[in-house]
XYZ file of C-alpha atoms in Angstrom:
538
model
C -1.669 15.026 19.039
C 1.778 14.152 20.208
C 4.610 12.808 17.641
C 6.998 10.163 18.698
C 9.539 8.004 17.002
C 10.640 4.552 16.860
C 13.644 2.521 15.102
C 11.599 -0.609 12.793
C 13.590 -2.320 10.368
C 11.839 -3.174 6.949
C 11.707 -7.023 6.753
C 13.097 -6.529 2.775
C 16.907 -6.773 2.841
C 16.915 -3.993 -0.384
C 14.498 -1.373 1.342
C 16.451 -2.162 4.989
C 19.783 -1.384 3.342
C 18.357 1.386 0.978
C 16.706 2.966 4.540
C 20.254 2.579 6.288
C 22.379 3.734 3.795
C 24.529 0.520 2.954
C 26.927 1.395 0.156
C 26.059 -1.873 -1.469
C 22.852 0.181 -2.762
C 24.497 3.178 -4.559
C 24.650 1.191 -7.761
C 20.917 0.810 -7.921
C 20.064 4.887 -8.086
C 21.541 7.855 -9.160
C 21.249 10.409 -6.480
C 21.570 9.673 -2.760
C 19.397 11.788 -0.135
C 22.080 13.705 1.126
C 22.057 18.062 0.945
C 24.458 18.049 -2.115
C 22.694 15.836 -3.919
C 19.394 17.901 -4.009
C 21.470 20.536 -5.491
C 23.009 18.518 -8.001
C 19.385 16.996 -9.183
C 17.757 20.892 -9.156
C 21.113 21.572 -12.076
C 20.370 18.644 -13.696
C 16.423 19.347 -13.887
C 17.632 22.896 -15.228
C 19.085 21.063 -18.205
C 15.857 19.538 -18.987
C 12.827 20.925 -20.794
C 9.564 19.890 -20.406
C 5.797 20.671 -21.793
C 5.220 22.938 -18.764
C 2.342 25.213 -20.809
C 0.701 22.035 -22.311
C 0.658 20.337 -19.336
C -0.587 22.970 -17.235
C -3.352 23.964 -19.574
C -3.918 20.136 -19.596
C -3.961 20.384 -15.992
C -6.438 23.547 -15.356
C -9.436 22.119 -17.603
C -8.760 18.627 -15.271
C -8.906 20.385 -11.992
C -12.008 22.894 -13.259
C -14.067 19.774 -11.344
C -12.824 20.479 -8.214
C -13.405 24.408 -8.231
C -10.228 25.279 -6.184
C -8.330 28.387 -6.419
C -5.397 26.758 -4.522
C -5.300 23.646 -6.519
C -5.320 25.929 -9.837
C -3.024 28.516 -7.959
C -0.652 25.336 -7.643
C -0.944 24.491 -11.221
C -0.241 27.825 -12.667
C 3.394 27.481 -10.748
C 4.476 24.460 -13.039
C 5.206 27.069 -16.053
C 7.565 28.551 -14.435
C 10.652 27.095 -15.808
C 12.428 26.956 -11.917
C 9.361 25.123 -10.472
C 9.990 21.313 -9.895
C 7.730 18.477 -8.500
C 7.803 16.182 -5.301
C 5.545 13.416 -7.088
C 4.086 10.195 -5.273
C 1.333 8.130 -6.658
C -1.116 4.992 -5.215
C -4.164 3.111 -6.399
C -7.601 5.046 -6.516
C -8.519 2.813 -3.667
C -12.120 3.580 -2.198
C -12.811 6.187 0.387
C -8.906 6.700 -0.312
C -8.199 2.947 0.454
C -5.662 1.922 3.265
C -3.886 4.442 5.316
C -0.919 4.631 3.765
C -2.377 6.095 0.673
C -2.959 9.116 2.937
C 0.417 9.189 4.667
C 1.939 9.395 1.289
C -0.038 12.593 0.592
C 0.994 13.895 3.859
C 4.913 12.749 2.818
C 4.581 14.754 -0.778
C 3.081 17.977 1.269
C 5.189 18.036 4.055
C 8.642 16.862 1.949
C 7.575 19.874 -0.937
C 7.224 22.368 2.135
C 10.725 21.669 2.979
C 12.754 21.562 -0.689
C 10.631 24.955 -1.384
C 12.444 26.383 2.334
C 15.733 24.878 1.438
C 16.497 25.496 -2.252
C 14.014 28.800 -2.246
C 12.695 27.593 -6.382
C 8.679 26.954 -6.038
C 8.304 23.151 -5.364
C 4.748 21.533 -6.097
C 3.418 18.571 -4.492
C 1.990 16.638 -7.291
C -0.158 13.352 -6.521
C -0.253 10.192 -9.053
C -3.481 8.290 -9.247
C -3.256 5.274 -10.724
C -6.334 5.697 -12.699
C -4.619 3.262 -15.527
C -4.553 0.366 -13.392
C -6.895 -2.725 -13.748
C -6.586 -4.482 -10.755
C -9.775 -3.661 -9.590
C -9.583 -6.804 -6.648
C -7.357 -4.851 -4.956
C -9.070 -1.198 -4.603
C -12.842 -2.565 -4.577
C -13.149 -3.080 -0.610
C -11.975 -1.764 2.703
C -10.948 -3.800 6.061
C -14.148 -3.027 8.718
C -14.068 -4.001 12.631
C -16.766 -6.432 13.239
C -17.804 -7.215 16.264
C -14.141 -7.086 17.143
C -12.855 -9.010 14.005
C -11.248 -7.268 10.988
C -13.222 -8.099 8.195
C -12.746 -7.965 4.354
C -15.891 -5.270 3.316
C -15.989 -5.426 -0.696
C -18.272 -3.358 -3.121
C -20.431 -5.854 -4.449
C -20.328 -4.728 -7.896
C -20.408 -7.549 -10.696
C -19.049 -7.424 -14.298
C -15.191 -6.932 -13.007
C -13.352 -6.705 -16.280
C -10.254 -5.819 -16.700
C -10.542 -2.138 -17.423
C -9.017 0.992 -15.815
C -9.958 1.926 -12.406
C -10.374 5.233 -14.118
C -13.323 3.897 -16.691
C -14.628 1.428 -14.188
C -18.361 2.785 -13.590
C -19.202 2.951 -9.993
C -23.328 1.331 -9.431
C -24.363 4.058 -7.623
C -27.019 2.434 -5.749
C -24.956 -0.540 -4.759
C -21.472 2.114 -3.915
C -23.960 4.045 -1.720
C -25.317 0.736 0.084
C -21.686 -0.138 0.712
C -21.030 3.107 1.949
C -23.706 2.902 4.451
C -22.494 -0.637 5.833
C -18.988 0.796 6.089
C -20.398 3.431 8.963
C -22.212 0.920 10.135
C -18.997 -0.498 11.663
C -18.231 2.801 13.108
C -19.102 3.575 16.583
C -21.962 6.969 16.253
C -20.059 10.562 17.073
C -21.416 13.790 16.455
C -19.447 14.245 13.199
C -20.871 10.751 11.763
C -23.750 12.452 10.066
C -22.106 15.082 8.156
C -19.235 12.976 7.147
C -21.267 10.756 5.618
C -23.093 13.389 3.968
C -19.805 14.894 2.778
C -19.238 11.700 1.364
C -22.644 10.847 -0.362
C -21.854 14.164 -2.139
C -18.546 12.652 -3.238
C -20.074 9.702 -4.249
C -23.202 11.711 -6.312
C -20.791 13.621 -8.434
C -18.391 10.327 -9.478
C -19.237 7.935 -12.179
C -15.909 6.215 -12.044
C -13.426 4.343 -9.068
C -10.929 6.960 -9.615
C -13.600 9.845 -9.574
C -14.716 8.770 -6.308
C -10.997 8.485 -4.715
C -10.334 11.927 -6.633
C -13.251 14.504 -4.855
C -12.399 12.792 -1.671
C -8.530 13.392 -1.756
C -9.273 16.634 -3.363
C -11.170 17.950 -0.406
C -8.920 16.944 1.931
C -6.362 18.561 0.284
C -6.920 21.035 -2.033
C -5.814 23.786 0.568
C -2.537 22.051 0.537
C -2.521 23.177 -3.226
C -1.938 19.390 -3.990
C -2.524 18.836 -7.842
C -3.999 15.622 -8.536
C -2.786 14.175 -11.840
C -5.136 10.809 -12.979
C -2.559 8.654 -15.166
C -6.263 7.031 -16.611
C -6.958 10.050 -18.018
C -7.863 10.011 -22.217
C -7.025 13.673 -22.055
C -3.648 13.182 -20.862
C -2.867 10.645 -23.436
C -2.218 13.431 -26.106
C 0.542 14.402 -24.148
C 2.506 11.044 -23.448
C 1.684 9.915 -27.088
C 5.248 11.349 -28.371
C 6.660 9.635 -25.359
C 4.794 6.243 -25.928
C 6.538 6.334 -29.687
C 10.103 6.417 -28.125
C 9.211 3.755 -25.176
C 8.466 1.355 -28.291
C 11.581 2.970 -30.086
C 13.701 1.945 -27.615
C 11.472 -1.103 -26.036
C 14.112 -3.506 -27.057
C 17.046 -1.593 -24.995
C 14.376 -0.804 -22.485
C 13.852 -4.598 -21.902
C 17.423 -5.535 -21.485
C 18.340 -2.675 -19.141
C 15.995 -4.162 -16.434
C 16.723 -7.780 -17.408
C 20.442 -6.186 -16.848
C 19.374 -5.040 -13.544
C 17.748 -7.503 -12.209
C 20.588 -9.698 -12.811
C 22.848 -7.185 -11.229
C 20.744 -7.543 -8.134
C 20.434 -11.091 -8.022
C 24.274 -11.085 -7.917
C 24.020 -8.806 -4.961
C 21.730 -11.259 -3.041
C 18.567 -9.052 -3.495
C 15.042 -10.195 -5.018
C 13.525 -7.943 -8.362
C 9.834 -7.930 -7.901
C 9.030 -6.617 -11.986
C 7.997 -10.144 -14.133
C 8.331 -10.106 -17.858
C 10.073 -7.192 -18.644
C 12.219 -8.565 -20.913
C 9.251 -10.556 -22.890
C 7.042 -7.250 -23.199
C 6.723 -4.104 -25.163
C 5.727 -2.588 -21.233
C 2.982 -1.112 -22.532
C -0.840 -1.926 -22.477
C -3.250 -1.480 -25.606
C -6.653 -0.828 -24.790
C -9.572 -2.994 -26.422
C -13.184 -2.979 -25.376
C -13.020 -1.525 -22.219
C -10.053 -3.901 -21.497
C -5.914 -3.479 -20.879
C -4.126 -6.242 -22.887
C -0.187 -6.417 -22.249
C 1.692 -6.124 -25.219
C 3.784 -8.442 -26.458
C 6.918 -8.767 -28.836
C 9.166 -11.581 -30.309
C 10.566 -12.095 -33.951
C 10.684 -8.350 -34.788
C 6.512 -7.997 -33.835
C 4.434 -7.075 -31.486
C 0.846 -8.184 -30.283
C -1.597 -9.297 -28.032
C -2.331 -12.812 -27.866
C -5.345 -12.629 -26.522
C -7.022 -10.617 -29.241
C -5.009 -12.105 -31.881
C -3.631 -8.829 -32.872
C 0.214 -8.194 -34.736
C 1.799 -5.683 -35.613
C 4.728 -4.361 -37.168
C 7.312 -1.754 -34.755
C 5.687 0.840 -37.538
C 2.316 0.066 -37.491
C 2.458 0.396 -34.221
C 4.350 3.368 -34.147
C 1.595 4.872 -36.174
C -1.474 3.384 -34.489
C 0.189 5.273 -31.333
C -0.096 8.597 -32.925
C -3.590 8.239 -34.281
C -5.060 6.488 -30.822
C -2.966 7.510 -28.410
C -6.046 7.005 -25.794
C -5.489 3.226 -26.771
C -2.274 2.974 -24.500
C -1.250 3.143 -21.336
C 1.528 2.023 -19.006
C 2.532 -0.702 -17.215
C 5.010 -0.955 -13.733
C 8.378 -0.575 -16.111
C 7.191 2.914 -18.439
C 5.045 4.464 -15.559
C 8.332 6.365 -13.951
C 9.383 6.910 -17.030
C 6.439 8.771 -18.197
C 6.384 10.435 -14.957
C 9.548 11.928 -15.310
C 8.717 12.988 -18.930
C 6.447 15.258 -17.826
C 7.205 16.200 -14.512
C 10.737 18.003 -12.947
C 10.634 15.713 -10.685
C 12.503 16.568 -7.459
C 11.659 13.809 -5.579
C 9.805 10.868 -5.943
C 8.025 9.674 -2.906
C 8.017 5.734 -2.718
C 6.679 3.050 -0.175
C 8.889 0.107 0.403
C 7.575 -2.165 -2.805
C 8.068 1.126 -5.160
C 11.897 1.144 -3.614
C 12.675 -2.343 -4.022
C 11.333 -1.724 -7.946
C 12.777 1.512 -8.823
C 15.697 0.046 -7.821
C 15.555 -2.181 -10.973
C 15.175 0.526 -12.859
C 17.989 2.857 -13.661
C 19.456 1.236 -16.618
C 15.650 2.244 -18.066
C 16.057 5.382 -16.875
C 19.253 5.908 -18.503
C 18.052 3.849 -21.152
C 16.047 6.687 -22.248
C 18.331 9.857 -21.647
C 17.225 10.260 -17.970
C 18.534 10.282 -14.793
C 16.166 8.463 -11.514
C 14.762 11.350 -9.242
C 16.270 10.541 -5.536
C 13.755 8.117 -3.990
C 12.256 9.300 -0.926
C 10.572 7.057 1.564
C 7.353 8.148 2.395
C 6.429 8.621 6.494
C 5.799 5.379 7.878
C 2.968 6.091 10.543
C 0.633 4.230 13.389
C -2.066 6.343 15.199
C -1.816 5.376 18.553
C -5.750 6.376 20.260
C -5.034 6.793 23.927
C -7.484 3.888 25.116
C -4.671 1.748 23.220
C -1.934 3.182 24.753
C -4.024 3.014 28.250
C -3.850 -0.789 27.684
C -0.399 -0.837 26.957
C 1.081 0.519 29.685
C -1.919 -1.781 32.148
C -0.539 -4.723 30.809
C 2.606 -4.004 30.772
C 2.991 -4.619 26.931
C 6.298 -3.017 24.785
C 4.922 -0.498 21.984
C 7.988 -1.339 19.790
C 7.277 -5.322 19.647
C 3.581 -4.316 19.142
C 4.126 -2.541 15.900
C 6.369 -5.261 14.737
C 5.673 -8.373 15.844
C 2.043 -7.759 17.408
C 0.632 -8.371 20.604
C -0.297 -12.256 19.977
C 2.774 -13.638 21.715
C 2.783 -10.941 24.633
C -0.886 -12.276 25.367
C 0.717 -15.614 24.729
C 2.656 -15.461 27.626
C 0.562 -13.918 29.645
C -1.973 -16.293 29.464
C 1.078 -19.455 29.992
C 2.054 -17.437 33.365
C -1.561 -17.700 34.236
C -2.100 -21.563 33.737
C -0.620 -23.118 37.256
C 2.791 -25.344 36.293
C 1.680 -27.473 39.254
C -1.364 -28.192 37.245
C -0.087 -28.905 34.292
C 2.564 -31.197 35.345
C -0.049 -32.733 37.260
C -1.752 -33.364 34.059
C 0.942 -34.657 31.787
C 2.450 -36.847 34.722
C -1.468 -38.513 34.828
C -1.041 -39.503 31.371
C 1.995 -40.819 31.837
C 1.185 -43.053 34.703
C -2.347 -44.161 33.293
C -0.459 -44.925 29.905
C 2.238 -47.003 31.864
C -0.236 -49.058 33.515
C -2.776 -49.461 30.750
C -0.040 -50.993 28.254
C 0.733 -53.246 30.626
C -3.140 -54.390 30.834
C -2.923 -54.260 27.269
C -0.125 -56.745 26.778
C -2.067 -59.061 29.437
C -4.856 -58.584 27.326
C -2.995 -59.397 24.055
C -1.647 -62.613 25.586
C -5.779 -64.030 26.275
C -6.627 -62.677 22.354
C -4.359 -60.743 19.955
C -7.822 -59.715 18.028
C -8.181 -57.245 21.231
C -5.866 -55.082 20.011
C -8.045 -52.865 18.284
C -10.534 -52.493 21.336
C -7.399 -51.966 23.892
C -6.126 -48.745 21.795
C -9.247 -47.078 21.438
C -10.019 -47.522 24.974
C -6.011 -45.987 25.973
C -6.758 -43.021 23.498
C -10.521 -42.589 25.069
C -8.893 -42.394 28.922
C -6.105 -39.675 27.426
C -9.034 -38.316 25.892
C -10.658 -37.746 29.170
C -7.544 -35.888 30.803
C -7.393 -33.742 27.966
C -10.481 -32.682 27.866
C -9.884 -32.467 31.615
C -6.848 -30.104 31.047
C -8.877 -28.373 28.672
C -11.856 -27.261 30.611
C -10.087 -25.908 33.809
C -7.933 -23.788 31.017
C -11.309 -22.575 29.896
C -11.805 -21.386 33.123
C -8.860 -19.781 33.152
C -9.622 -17.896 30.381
C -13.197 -17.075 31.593
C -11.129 -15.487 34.621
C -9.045 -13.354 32.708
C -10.892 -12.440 29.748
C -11.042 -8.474 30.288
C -7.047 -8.767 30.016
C -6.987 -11.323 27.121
C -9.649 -9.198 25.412
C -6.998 -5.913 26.230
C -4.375 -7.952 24.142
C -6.814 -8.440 21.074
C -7.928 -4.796 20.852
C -3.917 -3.401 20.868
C -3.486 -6.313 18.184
C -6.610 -5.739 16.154
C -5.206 -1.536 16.490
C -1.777 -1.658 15.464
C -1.292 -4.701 13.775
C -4.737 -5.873 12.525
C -4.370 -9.339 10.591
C -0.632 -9.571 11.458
C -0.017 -6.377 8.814
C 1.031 -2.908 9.999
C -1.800 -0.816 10.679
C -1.045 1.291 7.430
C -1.903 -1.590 5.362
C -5.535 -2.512 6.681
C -7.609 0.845 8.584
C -8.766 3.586 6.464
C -8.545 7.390 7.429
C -12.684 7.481 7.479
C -12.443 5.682 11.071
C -10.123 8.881 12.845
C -12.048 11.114 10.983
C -15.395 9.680 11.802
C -13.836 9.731 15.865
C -12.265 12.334 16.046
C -13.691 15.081 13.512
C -12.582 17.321 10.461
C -9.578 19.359 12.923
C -7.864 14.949 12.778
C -6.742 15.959 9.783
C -5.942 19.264 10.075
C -3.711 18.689 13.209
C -2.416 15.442 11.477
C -1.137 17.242 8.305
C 1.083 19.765 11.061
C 2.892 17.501 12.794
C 6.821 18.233 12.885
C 7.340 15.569 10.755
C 11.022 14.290 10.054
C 12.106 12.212 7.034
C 14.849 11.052 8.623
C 13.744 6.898 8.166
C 12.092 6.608 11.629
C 8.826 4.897 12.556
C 6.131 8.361 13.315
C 3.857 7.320 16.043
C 0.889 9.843 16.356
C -0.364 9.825 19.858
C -3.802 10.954 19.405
C-alpha cells in the first residue's frame, strides 16, 4: 500500500470553511485544532469529574462478549482520573455498513495514538454505536456490483417498526441468505471461504442489528484496544438516567440555545440541518418496542401518537423509575456523550460538523464546553487495475474523485464521433426541411385539410436521419467499447452512483480481495489529519 494526498473541497460552505480555517467559524465551537488548544481542553477535562468506576464496571460486563484482554485492558485505563477519550460514533450498519464507518475507526485509533505521544496522559479510542437509532431503512442493506451496475442489496426482513437498531431481531435464516448473495457479487479468492465463515460465526452469535455490526467491528479491532460503547444499550441507561433528569430540567433553555444558533448561522449565510429542536423535549420515550419523540407545549410534555401527557415532574420521576424507557435524539446525544466520557476529541464526518456546529449554546447550556471537532480521514482505495486505466486513458485522478469519470468519457466519446459527419447530418435536415416546407405550402394551397398528413410525413423523413445519425454512433460505440467500458469501471470505483466511494462500497469487498493483512496494512498507514483527501494505492 502506498499513501497519497489530494486537495477536495467539501461541497458544504460550513464544513469547507470549518476544514480551511475561516475565522467566520470560531463562533460556532469552543476549541480550535491548533497545539495550544489541546492543552487547554486536557485542563479543562481536569476540572471535570466523571463516573469513571461505574462506567468502567458498566463497560467490562459489556465487553465480557467479546473475550478480549486488550479491549478490557483498554477499559480498565478509563479510571484513571488523567485518561481521556477520542470518541466517534456511526450507525450499526450491516457487515459495518459503508466505508466510511470504518475510516472513522481508523481516524479514532490513529488520532488517540497521537494525543497519547503528544500530551503523554493515556488516551482511549472509544467507538459510539448508534444502537438507539430507529432508522432501520438506512442500515438494512449494502450497495453490491452487479454485473457491472451498483445495486441497492437490502435484508429482506419484514415487520420494520420503529425500534432501536439495538432491539431489532436479526431473522437468522433470511440475514444468512443475504449474506450469501452479498459474496455472491464478489469475484472467488482464496480468502472468500474463511471470511465468510468468520462471518457466519458473527452472524450465529447476534440476535440484534447492532450485535451483528458489534462482533464484526470488534474483531477487527479489538487489538487496537478500541472499546465499543452501544448507546442502545438498557444497561447503560442506569447511568445516563441522572443526566436524562437535567436534559428535561433544562429542555426549555436547551431548546432555545439551538433555536439561538441556528439563527446565528442563518445570519452567517450557513444552513442548520437539526428540525424541531425548539418544539421537542429531544428525547425519545420508548413504547412497545417503538421510539416516540417527545413533545412539549403549555408547560407538558407527551407523545401524540400514544396519547400520553405528562407533567415536567411526572416525567422527571417516570425517568428515574424506567430509565430504559429513554433514549436520545440528534440534540442530547453529544451531550450525553460528553457526560460520560473526557472527551478529547470528537471525531466527526462532514454532516456531524455542520450539526455540532449548532450546538454550543447546548453545550454551554448545560455547564459544558464542545470537545474540538476533528474531521475524520477522508479516504478512496485506489486498486491498481483502476489506476492502470487511469493513466491508459489519460483520465485526471483529482476530477475522478470529485466530479467522476462520466464527463471525461463524455468527451472522449464526442472526439470520437467525426464533426464532418455530424455536420453532414444536421446540414441534411436542414436542407430536406427547407425544401419539404416549401412542398408543404404548395400542398396547403391544393387543400389546407393536408396539413396534418404534410407534418407527420416532415417529422417521419427527420425521423429517418436521426435514426440514421443514430446507428453509425452505435457503431461508434461498438468500436470503442473496451475504452468506454474503462471509463465505467473508474466511475463505478471511485465514484459509484455519483457519491464518493466512502458512501456506497463496504470494507468486505478489499477484504474478500485482498485478505486479512488489507486491514492490517490499512490501519498503519502514516496517516495525517491535516484536512487532505488520503488516497490508498493498493
Amino acid at each position: 500500500m502506498q499513501l497519497t494526498e489530494l486537495s477536495i473541497q467539501s461541497q458544504n460552505p460550513f464544513v469547507r470553511d470549518y476544514i480551511n480555517g475561516n475565522k467566520l467559524i470560531g463562533p460556532f465551537f469552543d476549541y480550535g485544532l491548533n497545539k495550544e488548544d489541546w492543552e487547554i481542553r486536557l485542563n479543562d477535562l481536569t476540572s471535570r469529574t466523571y463516573n469513571r468506576g461505574a462506567l468502567a464496571d458498566y463497560l467490562l460486563d459489556y465487553h465480557r462478549k467479546f473475550q478480549s484482554e486488550r479491549m478490557d485492558k483498554a477499559i480498565e485505563r478509563l479510571r484513571d482520573p488523567a485518561s481521556v477519550a477520542v470518541v466517534g460514533g456511526q450507525q450499526a450498519g450491516l457487515l459495518t455498513g459503508p466505508l466510511y464507518t470504518i475510516h472513522k475507526i481508523i481516524s479514532i485509533l490513529v488520532f488517540a495514538k497521537q494525543k497519547e505521544k503528544e500530551l503523554n496522559v493515556p488516551v482511549i479510542p472509544v467507538f459510539w454505536v448508534a444502537g438507539e437509532d430507529h432508522d432501520l431503512e438506512e442500515i438494512n442493506h449494502l450497495y453490491i456490483s452487479d454485473s457491472g451496475h451498483v445495486k441497492k442489496y437490502k435484508l429482506a426482513q419484514p415487520h420494520w417498526k420503529k425500534s432501536q437498531a439495538a432491539k431489532t431481531e436479526l431473522d437468522a435464516d433470511k440475514a444468512e441468505k443475504w449474506l450469501h448473495g452479498v459474496f455472491a457479487s464478489f469475484e472467488e479468492t482464496e480468502y472468500t471461504n474463511d471470511l465468510l465463515a468468520h462471518l457466519q460465526r458473527c452472524l450465529r452469535k447476534s440476535s440484534t442489528f447492532s450485535e451483528f455490526f458489534e462482533y464484526i467491528a470488534a474483531d477487527m479491532f479489538e487489538k487496537d484496544g478500541l472499546i465499543l460503547l452501544n448507546s442502545g444499550d438498557p444497561g447503560l441507561r442506569a447511568l445516563e438516567a441522572e443526566f436524562f433528569q437535567q436534559l428535561l430540567k433544562k429542555s426549555d433553555e436547551l431548546a432555545e440555545s439551538v433555536k439561538q444558533q441556528q439563527e446565528f448561522m442563518k445570519e452567517m449565510d450557513y444552513s442548520p440541518i437539526i428540525e424541531g429542536a425548539s418544539q421537542h423535549a429531544n428525547l425519545f420515550y420508548e413504547h412497545d418496542g417503538e421510539r416516540f419523540l417527545i413533545e412539549k407545549g403549555d408547560g407538558a410534555f407527551f407523545v401524540k401518537e400514544l396519547d400520553l401527557k405528562w407533567t415536567r415532574a411526572e416525567l422527571h420521576d417516570l425517568i428515574g423509575e424506567k430509565p430504559e424507557a429513554f433514549s436520545n435524539n440528534v440534540v442530547t446525544r453529544p451531550l450525553m456523550q460528553e457526560f460520560l466520557l473526557p472527551t478529547l476529541a470528537f471525531i466527526a464526518g462532514p454532516g456531524e460538523i455542520n450539526y455540532w456546529g449548532e450546538l454550543r449554546s447546548a453545550f454551554k447550556a448545560m455547564g459544558f464546553k464542545m470537545p474540538p471537532v476533528v474531521p475524520r480521514l477522508s479516504i478512496t482505495f485506489l486498486e491498481r487495475h483502476i489506476e492502470k486505466k487511469l493513466t491508459e486513458r489519460n483520465v485526471e485522478l483529482q476530477e475522478s474523485l470529485e466530479k467522476g469519470a462520466a464527463s471525461q468519457k463524455e468527451r472522449f466519446f464526442a472526439s470520437r464521433v467525426p464533426s464532418e459527419f455530424t455536420n453532414s447530418v444536421k446540414r441534411a435536415k436542414e436542407k430536406i426541411e427547407s425544401i419539404h416546407s416549401s412542398v408543404r405550402s404548395e400542398a396547403l394551397e391544393i387543400d389546407r385539410s393536408l396539413e396534418p398528413l404534410l407534418m407527420k410525413n416532415a417529422g417521419f423523413i427527420q425521423d429517418q436521419l436521426e435514426f440514421l445519425e443514430k446507428a453509425a454512433v452505435r457503431k461508434i460505440e461498438e468500436r470503442e467499447n473496451n475504452i468506454l467500458r474503462d471509463f465505467d469501471k473508474i466511475q463505478t470505483s471511485l465514484r459509484p452512483l455519483g457519491a464518493p466511494q466512502e458512501r456506497i462500497w463496504n470494507i468486505m469487498y478489499y477484504l474478500n480481495k485482498y485478505g486479512p493483512d488489507f486491514l492490517e496494512k490499512y490501519k498503519e498507514l502514516p496517516y495525517s489529519f491535516q484536512n487532505m483527501h488520503q488516497v490508498v494505492k493498493l
